[in-house]
XYZ file of C-alpha atoms in Angstrom:
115
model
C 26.715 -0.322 -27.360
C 28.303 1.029 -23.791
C 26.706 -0.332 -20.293
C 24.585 2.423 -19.918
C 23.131 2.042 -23.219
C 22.262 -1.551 -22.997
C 18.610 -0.885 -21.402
C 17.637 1.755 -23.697
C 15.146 0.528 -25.540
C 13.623 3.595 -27.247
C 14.489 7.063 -27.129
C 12.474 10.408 -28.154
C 13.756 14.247 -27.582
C 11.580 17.821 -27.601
C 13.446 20.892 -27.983
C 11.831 23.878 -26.617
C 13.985 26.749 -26.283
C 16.844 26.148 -23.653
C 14.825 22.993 -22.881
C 15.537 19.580 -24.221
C 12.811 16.976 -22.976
C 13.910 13.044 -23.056
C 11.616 10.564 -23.262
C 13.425 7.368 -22.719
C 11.899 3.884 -22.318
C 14.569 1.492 -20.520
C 14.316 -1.998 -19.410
C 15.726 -2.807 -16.158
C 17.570 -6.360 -15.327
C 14.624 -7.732 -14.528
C 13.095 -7.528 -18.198
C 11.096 -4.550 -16.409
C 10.383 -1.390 -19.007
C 9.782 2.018 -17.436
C 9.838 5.474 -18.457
C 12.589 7.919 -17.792
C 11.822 11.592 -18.871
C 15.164 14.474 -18.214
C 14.857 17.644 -18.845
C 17.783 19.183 -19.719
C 18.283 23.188 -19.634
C 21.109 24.893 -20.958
C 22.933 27.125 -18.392
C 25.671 29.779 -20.039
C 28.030 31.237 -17.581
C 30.762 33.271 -18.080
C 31.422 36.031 -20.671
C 30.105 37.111 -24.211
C 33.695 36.736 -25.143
C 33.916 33.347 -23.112
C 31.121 31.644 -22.243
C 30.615 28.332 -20.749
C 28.015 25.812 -21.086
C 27.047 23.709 -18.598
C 23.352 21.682 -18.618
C 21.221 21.105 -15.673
C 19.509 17.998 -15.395
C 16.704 16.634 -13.421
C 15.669 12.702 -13.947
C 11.124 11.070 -13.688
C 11.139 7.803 -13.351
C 8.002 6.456 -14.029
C 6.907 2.534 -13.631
C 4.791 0.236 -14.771
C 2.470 0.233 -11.769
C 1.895 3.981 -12.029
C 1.735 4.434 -15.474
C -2.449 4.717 -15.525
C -2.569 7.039 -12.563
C 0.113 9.451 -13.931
C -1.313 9.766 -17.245
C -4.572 10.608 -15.922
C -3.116 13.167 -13.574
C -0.974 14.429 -16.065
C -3.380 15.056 -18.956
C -5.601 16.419 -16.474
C -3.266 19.010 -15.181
C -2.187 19.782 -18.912
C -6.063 20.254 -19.649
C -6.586 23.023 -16.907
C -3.028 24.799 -17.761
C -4.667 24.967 -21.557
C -7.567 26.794 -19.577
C -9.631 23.738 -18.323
C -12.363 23.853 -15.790
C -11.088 23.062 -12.165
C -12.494 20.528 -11.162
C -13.903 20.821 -7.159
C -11.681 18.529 -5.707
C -13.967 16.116 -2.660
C -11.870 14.502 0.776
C -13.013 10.797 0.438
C -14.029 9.289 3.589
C -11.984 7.105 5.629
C -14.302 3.923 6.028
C -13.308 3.898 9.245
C -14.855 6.758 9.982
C -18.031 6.492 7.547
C -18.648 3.028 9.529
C -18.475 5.269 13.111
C -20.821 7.702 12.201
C -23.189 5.109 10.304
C -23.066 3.411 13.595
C -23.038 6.490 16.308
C -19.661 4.407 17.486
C -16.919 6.415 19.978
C -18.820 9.199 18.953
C -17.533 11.950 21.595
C -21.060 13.901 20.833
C -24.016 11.531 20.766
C -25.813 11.398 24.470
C -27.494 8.465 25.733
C -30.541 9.603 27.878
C -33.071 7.458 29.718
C -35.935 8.793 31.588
């Protein structure tokens, strides 16, 4: 096994068309695993009579500490694409800012009058 196979620790491809989708899990030196997904699409330049292949590649690295988060995300957006609702998307509150206006703090508007 070469150097830059020793961290693969399991290894999954999709073929879709032009499209080959990796699904690597690696282990770093640490003892770390994480996630590396490449998509690979296959470029032909060139000539019927000559053509050339070339692949372009683009690397997700995905760790431990964001697994949960981009899962969620991810089968959420795959949900909608299928023809999910959309969900209505709410700003949280800074709690800063919920505390100011709990409290009428620095607040530019608010009036103080005394008769």
């Amino acid at each position: 096994m070469g150097d830059l196979e020793k961290d693969l620790v399991y290894s999954e491809s999709v073929k879709a068309g032009k499209r080959i989708y990796y699904f690597d899990v690696k282990q770093s030196r640490n003892g770390d695993k994480y996630v590396a997904i490449t998509e690979s699409k296959k470029i032909v330049d060139g000539s019927q009579e000559n053509p050339h292949f070339t692949f372009e590649k683009h690397k997700l690295f995905l760790y431990k500490e964001d697994y949960d988060k981009f899962l969620t995300a991810f089968l959420k957006a795959i949900d909608i694409a299928k023809g999910g609702e959309i969900p209505v998307k709410v700003e949280p509150v800074e709690a800063d800012k919920a505390e100011e206006k709990a409290e009428g703090a620095d607040n530019p508007f608010e009036v103080e009058l005394e008769f």
